[in-house]
Amino acid sequence: MIGKNVSSGKAGAASDMCAPKSGTSWHIVGPLGVAGMDHSRTGCAKAEHFHVVTPLLESWALSQVAGVTVFLKCENVQPAGSFKIRGIGHFCQEVAKKGCRHLVCSSGGNAGIAAAYAARKLGIPATIVLPEGTSPQVVKRLQGEGAEVQLTGKVWDEASLKAQELAKRDGWVNVHPFDHRLIWEGHASLVRELKAALGTPPGALVLAVGGGGLLAGVSAGLAEVGWQHVPIIAVETRGAHCFNAAIKAGRLVTLPEITSVAKSLGAKTVAARALECTQELEIISEVVEDVQAVSAVQRFLDDERILVEPACGAALAVIYSGLLERLQAEGRLHSPLASVVVIVCGGNSINSGGLQALKAQLSQS
Ligand code: PLV
C-alpha cells in the first residue's frame, strides 16, 4: 500500500440540509454553463453536479483531414481530466444520499481520479485501487485529492477484485468504473449537451471503448434525445479490444491479457450492457493499432495544442488514420456526412515525457 488516507476527518461533511425539497430535480445546470457550484463554499455538494458543461469546438485541422466538419466534445477540460466525472460524480452523489461512508473505486486511473474528486467534494473518504504500473503522476493526483491509494495486480481486472473485497466493509460502497446504471445515466448528460449545442444530429459520433460505460451512457443519451439513428463509431486499441471480440463472438469474451499501451481501455471483459446496445443502435466497432492511437495523440497535440491519453488517441485515430473515409467508401457510413463529433475523452495518464516514451517504445516494437 502506498500513500495515506488524509480525508477521513471530513467524513459526513455533506449535510442533509443540502437535500432538495421533494419534487426538486438534482439535475441543475448553472447559468454560466457550469453544472456545479463552488461546493466548498456552499457545502451543498450533494445537490449539484460535479461535471461542467464542456465546449463543443469545430476543429479546422481535423475537418481538413476528414473532409467533413469535425466537432470536438472537449471532455479533457472536466475538473477530473476526463468524461468519467459525469457518471462517477452522479453515482457518488446517489450513494452519498443513501448514507455511504467510504467510497472504493478500482480504476485504470481516470475513474479513480473522478471518484476521489467526488469523494472530496462530498466529504467522504475514498480508497482507489489501481494496477501496479500506474503512473506516479496519477498516484500523486489521487493523494492530492485526499484519497488512499492501493496498487495491486497487473491489470484493472485484478484491482477490481481487490476493490470488491474492500467494499464488503460496513458502510463502504464500490464505485464501478463503467458497469452501473447510474454511471450510464451520468454519462448521458454529454449527449444532452450535444443536442443543446448542435440542434441537429451529427452524421456520426466517435468514442473510445474500454469497459463500455461511455458507450452505454452515450447510447442512453442518444435514445433520450431522439438521436438513436446516429451511428456510433466505437474504437478500441488492439490488445484492449474486448468489445470487438465480444461482437465477433456474439457473446462476452474475456481477453487473456491486456497488451495495448492504452491502459485506460484495459478491461478484459466489456460490460454486458455495451454488447446489448449493439441490438438497439447502429454501432460500428473498430480496432486501431497502438501506433495509430499514439500518432493521433501527437498530431492532435500539434493541431489543437491539447494533450490526451492513448485511450483518447484511439478515437482521434478514426480521423487521422483515414478510417472515417474507409467506412464511407465501404458504404458503412453515409457520404457526405452532416458532421462528425469526436468525444475527446481526455485522460490524466500522460505528459510530454510520457508521450516521448510511448513513441520510442512503439518505434522499437
Ligand atoms: N478508463 C477506466 C477503465 O480503465 C478508468 O478506470 O479510468 N477514455 C479514457 C480516458 C478512459 O479513462 C476510459 C476508461 C475510457 C476512455 C473508456 O471508458 P469506458 O470504460 O467507459 O468504456 C480500465
mmCIF file of C-alpha atoms in Angstrom, residues 32 50 52 123 144 175 181-182 186 205 236 239 247-248 252 285 288 316 322 335 339:
data_model
loop_
_atom_site.group_PDB
_atom_site.id
_atom_site.type_symbol
_atom_site.label_atom_id
_atom_site.label_comp_id
_atom_site.label_asym_id
_atom_site.label_seq_id
_atom_site.Cartn_x
_atom_site.Cartn_y
_atom_site.Cartn_z
ATOM 1 C CA LEU A 32 -22.687 30.180 -16.549
ATOM 2 C CA PHE A 50 -19.549 17.786 -10.283
ATOM 3 C CA VAL A 52 -19.016 21.009 -16.180
ATOM 4 C CA GLY A 123 -16.656 14.896 2.361
ATOM 5 C CA GLY A 144 -3.661 15.277 -3.618
ATOM 6 C CA VAL A 175 -17.791 2.598 -7.437
ATOM 7 C CA ARG A 181 -26.846 2.131 -14.442
ATOM 8 C CA LEU A 182 -26.025 5.316 -12.515
ATOM 9 C CA GLY A 186 -24.428 10.394 -15.640
ATOM 10 C CA LEU A 205 -20.252 10.109 -33.217
ATOM 11 C CA GLU A 236 -10.559 0.200 -29.160
ATOM 12 C CA GLY A 239 -4.763 -5.704 -27.143
ATOM 13 C CA ILE A 247 -19.241 -8.592 -31.113
ATOM 14 C CA LYS A 248 -17.395 -11.101 -33.277
ATOM 15 C CA LEU A 252 -18.969 -11.619 -23.829
ATOM 16 C CA SER A 285 -16.859 -1.393 -33.740
ATOM 17 C CA VAL A 288 -6.840 0.566 -34.217
ATOM 18 C CA LEU A 316 -8.912 10.541 -32.777
ATOM 19 C CA GLY A 322 -8.382 7.673 -42.669
ATOM 20 C CA SER A 335 -21.398 10.111 -47.639
ATOM 21 C CA SER A 339 -20.761 16.426 -39.365
#
